[in-house]
PDB file of C-alpha atoms in Angstrom:
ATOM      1  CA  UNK A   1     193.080  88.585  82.415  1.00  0.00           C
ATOM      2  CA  UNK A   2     194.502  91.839  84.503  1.00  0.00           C
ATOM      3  CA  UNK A   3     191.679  94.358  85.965  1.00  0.00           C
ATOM      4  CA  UNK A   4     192.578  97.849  86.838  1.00  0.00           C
ATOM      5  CA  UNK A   5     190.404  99.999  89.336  1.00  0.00           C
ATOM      6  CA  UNK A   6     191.184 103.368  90.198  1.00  0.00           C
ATOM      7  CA  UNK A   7     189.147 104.816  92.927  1.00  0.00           C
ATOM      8  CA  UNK A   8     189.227 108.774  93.106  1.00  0.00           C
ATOM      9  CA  UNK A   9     187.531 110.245  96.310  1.00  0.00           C
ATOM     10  CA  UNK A  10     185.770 112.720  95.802  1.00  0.00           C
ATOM     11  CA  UNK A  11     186.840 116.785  96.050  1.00  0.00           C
ATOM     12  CA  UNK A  12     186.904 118.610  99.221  1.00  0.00           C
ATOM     13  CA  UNK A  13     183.560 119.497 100.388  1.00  0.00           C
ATOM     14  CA  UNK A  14     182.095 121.012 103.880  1.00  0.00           C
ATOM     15  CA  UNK A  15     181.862 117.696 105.061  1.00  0.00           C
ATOM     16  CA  UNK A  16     184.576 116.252 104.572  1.00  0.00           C
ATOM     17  CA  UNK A  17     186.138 119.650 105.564  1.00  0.00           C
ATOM     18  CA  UNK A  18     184.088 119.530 109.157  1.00  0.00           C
ATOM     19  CA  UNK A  19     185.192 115.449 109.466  1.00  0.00           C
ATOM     20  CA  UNK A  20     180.658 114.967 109.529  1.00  0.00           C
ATOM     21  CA  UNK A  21     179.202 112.169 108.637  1.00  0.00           C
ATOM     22  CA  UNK A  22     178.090 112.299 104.880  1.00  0.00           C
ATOM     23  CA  UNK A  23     174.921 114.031 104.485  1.00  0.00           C
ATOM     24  CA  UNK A  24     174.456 114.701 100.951  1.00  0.00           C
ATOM     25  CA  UNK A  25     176.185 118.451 101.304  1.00  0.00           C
ATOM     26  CA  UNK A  26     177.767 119.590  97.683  1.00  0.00           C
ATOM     27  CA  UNK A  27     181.098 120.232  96.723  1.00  0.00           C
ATOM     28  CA  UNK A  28     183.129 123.850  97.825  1.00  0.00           C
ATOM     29  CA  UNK A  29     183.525 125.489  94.943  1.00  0.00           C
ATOM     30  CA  UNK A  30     187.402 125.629  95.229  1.00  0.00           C
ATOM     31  CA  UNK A  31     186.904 121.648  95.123  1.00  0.00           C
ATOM     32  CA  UNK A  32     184.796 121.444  92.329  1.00  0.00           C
ATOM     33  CA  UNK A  33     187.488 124.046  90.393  1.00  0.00           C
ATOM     34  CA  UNK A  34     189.989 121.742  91.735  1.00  0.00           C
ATOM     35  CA  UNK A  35     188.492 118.549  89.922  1.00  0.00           C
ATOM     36  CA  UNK A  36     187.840 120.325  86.772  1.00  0.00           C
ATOM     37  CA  UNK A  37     191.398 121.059  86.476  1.00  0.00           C
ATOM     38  CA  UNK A  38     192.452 117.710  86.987  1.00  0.00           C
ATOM     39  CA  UNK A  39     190.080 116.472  83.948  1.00  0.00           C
ATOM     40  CA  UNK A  40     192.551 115.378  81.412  1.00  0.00           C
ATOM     41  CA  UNK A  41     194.842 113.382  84.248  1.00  0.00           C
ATOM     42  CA  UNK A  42     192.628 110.631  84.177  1.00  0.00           C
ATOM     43  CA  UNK A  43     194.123 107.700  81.954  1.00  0.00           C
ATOM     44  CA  UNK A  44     191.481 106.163  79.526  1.00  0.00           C
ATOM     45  CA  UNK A  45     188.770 103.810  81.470  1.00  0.00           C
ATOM     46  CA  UNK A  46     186.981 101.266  79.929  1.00  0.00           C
ATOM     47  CA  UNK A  47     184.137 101.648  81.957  1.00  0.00           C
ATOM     48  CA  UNK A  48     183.757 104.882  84.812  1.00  0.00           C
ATOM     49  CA  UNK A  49     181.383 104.215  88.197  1.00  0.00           C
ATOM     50  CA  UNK A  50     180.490 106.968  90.501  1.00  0.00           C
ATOM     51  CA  UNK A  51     179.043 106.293  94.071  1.00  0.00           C
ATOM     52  CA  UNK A  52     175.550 107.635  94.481  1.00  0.00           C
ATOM     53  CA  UNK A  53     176.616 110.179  97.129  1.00  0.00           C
ATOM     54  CA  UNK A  54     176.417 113.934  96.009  1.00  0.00           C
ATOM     55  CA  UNK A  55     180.113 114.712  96.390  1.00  0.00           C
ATOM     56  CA  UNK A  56     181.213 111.750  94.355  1.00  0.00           C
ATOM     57  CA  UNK A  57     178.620 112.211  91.387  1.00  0.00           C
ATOM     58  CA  UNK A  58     179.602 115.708  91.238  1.00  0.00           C
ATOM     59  CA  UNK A  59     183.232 114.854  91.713  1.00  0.00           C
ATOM     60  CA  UNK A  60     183.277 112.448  88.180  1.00  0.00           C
ATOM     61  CA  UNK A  61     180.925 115.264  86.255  1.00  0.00           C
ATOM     62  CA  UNK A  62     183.778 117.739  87.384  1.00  0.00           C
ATOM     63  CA  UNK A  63     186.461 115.349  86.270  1.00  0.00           C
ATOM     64  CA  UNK A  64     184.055 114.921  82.921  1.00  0.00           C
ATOM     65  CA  UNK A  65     183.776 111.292  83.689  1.00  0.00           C
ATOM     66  CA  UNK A  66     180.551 109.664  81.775  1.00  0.00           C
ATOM     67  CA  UNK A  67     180.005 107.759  84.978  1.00  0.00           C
ATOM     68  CA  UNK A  68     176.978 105.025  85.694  1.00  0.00           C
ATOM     69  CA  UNK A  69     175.879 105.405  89.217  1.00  0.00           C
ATOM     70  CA  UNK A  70     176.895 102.181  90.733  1.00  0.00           C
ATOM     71  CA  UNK A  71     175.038 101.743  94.498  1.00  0.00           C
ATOM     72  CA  UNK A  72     177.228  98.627  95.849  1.00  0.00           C
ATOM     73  CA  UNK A  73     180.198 101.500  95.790  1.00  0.00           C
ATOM     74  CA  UNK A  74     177.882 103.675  98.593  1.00  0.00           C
ATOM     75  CA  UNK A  75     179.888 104.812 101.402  1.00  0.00           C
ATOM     76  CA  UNK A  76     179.553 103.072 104.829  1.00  0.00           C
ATOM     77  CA  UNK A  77     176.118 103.534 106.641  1.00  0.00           C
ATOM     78  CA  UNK A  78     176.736 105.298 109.711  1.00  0.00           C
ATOM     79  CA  UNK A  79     173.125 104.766 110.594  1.00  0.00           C
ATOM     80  CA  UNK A  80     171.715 107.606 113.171  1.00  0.00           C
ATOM     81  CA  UNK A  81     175.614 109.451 112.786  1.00  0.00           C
ATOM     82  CA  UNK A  82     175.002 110.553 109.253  1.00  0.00           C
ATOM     83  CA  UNK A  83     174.797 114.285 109.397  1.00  0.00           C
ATOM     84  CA  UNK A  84     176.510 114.727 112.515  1.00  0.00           C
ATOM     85  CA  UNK A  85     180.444 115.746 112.898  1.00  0.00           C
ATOM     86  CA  UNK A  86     182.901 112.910 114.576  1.00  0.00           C
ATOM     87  CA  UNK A  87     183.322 115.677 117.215  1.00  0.00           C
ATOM     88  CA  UNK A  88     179.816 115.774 118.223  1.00  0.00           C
ATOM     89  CA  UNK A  89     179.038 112.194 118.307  1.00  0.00           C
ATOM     90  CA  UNK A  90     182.249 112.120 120.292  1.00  0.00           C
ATOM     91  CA  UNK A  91     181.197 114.043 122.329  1.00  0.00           C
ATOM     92  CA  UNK A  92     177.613 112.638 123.009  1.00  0.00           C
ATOM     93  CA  UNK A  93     178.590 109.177 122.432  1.00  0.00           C
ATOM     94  CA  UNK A  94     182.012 108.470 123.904  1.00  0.00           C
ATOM     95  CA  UNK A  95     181.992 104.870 125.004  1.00  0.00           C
ATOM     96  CA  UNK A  96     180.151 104.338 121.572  1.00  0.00           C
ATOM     97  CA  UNK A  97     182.734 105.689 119.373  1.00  0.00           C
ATOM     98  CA  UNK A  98     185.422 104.276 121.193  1.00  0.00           C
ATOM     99  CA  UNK A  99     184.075 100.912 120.880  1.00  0.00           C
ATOM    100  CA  UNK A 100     183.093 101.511 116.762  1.00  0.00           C
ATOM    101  CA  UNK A 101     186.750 102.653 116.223  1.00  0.00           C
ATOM    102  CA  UNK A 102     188.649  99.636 118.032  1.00  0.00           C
ATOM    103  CA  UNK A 103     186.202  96.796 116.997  1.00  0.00           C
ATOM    104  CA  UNK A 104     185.346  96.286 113.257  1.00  0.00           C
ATOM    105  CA  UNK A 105     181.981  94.450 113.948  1.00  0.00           C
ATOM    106  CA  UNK A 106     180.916  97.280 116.374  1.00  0.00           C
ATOM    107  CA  UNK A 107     177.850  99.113 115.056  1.00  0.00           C
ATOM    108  CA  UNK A 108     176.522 101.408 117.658  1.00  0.00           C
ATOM    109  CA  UNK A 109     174.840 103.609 115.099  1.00  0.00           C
ATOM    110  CA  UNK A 110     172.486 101.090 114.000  1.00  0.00           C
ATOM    111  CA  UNK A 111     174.002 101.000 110.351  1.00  0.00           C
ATOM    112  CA  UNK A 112     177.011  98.787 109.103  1.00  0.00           C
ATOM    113  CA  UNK A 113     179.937  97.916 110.817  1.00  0.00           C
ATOM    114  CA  UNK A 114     183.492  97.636 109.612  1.00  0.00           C
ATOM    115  CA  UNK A 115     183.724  94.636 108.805  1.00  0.00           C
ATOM    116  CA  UNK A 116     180.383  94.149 107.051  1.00  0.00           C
ATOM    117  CA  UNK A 117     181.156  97.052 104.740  1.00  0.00           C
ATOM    118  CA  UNK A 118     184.510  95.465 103.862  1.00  0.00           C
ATOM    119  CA  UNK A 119     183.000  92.675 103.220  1.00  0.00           C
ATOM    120  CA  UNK A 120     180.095  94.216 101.099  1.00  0.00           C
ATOM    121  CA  UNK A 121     183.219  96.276  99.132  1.00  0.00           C
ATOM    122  CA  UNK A 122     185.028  92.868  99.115  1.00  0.00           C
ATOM    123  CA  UNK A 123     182.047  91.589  97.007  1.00  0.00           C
ATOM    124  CA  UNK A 124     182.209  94.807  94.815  1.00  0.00           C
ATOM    125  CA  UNK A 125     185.710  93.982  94.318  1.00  0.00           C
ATOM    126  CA  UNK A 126     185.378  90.492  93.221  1.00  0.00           C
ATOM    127  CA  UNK A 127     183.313  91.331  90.378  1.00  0.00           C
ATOM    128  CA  UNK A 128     185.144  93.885  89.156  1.00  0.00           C
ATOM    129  CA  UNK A 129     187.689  91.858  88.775  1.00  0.00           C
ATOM    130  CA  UNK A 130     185.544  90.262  85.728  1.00  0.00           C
ATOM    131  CA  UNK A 131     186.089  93.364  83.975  1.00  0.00           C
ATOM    132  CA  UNK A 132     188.771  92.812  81.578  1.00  0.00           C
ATOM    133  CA  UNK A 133     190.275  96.380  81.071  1.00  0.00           C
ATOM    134  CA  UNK A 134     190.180  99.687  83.604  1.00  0.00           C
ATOM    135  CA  UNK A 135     187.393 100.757  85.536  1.00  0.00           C
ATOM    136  CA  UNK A 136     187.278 104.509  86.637  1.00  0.00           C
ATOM    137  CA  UNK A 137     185.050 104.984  90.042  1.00  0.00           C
ATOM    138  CA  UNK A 138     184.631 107.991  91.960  1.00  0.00           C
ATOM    139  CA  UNK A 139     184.035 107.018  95.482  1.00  0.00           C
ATOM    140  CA  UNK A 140     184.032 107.812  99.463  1.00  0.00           C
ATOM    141  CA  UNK A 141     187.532 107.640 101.426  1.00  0.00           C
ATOM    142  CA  UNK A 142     185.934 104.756 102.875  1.00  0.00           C
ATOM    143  CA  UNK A 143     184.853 102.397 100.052  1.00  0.00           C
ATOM    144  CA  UNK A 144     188.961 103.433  99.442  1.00  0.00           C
ATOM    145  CA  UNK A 145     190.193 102.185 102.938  1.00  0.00           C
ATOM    146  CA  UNK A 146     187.801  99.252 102.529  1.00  0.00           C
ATOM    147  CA  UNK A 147     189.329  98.284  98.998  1.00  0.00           C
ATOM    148  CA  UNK A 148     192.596  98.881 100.480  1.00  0.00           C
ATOM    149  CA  UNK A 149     192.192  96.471 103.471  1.00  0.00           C
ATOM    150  CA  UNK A 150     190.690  93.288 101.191  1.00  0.00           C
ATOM    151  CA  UNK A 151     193.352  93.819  98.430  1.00  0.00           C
ATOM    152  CA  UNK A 152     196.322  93.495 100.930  1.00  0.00           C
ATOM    153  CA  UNK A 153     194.565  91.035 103.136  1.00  0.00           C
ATOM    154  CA  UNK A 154     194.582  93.071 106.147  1.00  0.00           C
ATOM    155  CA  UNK A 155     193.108  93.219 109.831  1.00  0.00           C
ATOM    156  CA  UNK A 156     190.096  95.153 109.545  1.00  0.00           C
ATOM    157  CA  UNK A 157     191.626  97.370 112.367  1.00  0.00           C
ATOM    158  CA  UNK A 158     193.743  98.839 109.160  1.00  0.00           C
ATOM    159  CA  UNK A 159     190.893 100.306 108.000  1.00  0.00           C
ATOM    160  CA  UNK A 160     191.366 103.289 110.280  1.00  0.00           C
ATOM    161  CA  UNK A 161     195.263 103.385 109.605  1.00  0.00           C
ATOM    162  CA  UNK A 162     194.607 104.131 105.956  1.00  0.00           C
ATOM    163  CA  UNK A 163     194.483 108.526 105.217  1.00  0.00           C
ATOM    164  CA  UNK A 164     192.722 108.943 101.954  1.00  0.00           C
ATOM    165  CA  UNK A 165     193.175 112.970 101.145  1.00  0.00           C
ATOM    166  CA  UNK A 166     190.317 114.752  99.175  1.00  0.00           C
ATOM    167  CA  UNK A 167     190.959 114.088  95.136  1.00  0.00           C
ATOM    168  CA  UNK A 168     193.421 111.102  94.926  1.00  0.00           C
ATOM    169  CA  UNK A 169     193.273 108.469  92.515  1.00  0.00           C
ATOM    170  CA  UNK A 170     194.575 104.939  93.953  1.00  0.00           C
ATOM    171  CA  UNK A 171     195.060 101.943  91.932  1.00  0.00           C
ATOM    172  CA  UNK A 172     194.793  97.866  92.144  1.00  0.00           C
ATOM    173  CA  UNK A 173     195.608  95.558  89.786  1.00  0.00           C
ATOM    174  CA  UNK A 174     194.832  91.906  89.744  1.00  0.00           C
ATOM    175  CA  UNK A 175     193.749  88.432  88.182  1.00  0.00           C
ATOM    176  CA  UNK A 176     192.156  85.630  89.864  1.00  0.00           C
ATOM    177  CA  UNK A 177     190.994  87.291  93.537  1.00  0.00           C
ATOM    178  CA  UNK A 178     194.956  88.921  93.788  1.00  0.00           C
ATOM    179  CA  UNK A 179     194.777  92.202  94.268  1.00  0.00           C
ATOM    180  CA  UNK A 180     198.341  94.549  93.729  1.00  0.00           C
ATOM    181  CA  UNK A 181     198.090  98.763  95.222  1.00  0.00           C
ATOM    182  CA  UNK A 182     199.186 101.362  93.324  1.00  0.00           C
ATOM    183  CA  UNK A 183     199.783 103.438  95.976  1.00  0.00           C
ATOM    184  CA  UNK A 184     197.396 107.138  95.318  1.00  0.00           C
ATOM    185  CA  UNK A 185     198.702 110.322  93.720  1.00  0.00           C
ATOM    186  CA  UNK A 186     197.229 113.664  93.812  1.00  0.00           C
ATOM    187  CA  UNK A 187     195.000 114.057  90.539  1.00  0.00           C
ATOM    188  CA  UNK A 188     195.111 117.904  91.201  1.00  0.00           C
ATOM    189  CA  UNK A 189     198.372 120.350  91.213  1.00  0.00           C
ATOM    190  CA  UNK A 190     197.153 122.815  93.800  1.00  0.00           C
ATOM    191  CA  UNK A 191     200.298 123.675  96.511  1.00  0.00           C
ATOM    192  CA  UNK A 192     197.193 124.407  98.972  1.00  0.00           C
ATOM    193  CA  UNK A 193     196.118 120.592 100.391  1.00  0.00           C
TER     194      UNK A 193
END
């Protein structure tokens, strides 16, 4: 039996815009206009997922996906960072970040660490693999990079080496735990990225 997953991350949104730490802000409205437009690009799914952020709920509804809210596809908890931009916590935290972006079991905002939310998306990823047909899921460049790095069996230092631009769609195929990439493709046509 074959499983296909293709993850979509979600439209561009202030956050993601201002490289902060997820915290629950909506999509722009050029991104939302953006996902609407890319609608019908979507092949059939058997079953669609959406990650229980904001941006990625309102990313499927854009991209009229009929999607269950699945909360084992939440983004990685950044603990006391959510909210905050990269640059600020950089800022304040130097020594911290530093250490959170070399080591994947660091954790020095008191949420998960690389290489626990791999494994927790590892798990996901297992049991979608039951699913005999394509799932659809909307989720964070994260739970992407996360996906990526368990399918091809890499380092968990990859995970930072993966770029996962607002609005792609990447795919895996696979049968018994072995995971193939699809490498990801624009879902919008928009010359402005």
């Amino acid at each position: 039996m074959t499983s296909r997953v293709i993850l979509i991350s979600p439209a561009m949104s202030e956050a993601l815009r201002e490289a902060r730490f997820d915290d629950g802000r909506p999509l722009e409205d050029g991104g939302a206009a953006r996902a609407r437009s890319a609608a019908g690009l979507l092949p059939r799914a058997g079953r669609a997922l959406t990650a229980p952020g904001v941006r990625c709920r309102q990313t499927a509804s854009a991209l009229g996906l009929d999607a269950d809210e699945a909360p084992g596809l939440a983004g990685l908890d950044v603990g006391r960072w959510r909210g905050r931009t990269l640059a600020e916590v950089s800022a304040a935290e130097p020594e911290a970040v530093a250490g959170w972006l070399s080591d994947p079991a660091a954790a020095p905002h008191g949420g998960e660490s690389v290489r626990e939310f791999c494994g927790r998306i590892a798990n996901w990823l297992a049991e979608a693999g039951e699913f005999s047909g394509r799932t659809v899921a909307v989720v964070e460049p994260d739970v992407v990079r996360a996906v990526t790095v368990g399918a091809l069996g890499a380092p968990g230092a990859a995970f930072w080496r993966i770029d996962v631009p607002p609005l792609h769609a990447v795919e895996f195929s696979g049968r018994a735990g072995r995971w193939n990439l699809h490498p990801g493709r624009p879902l919008d046509r928009s010359p402005d990225r």
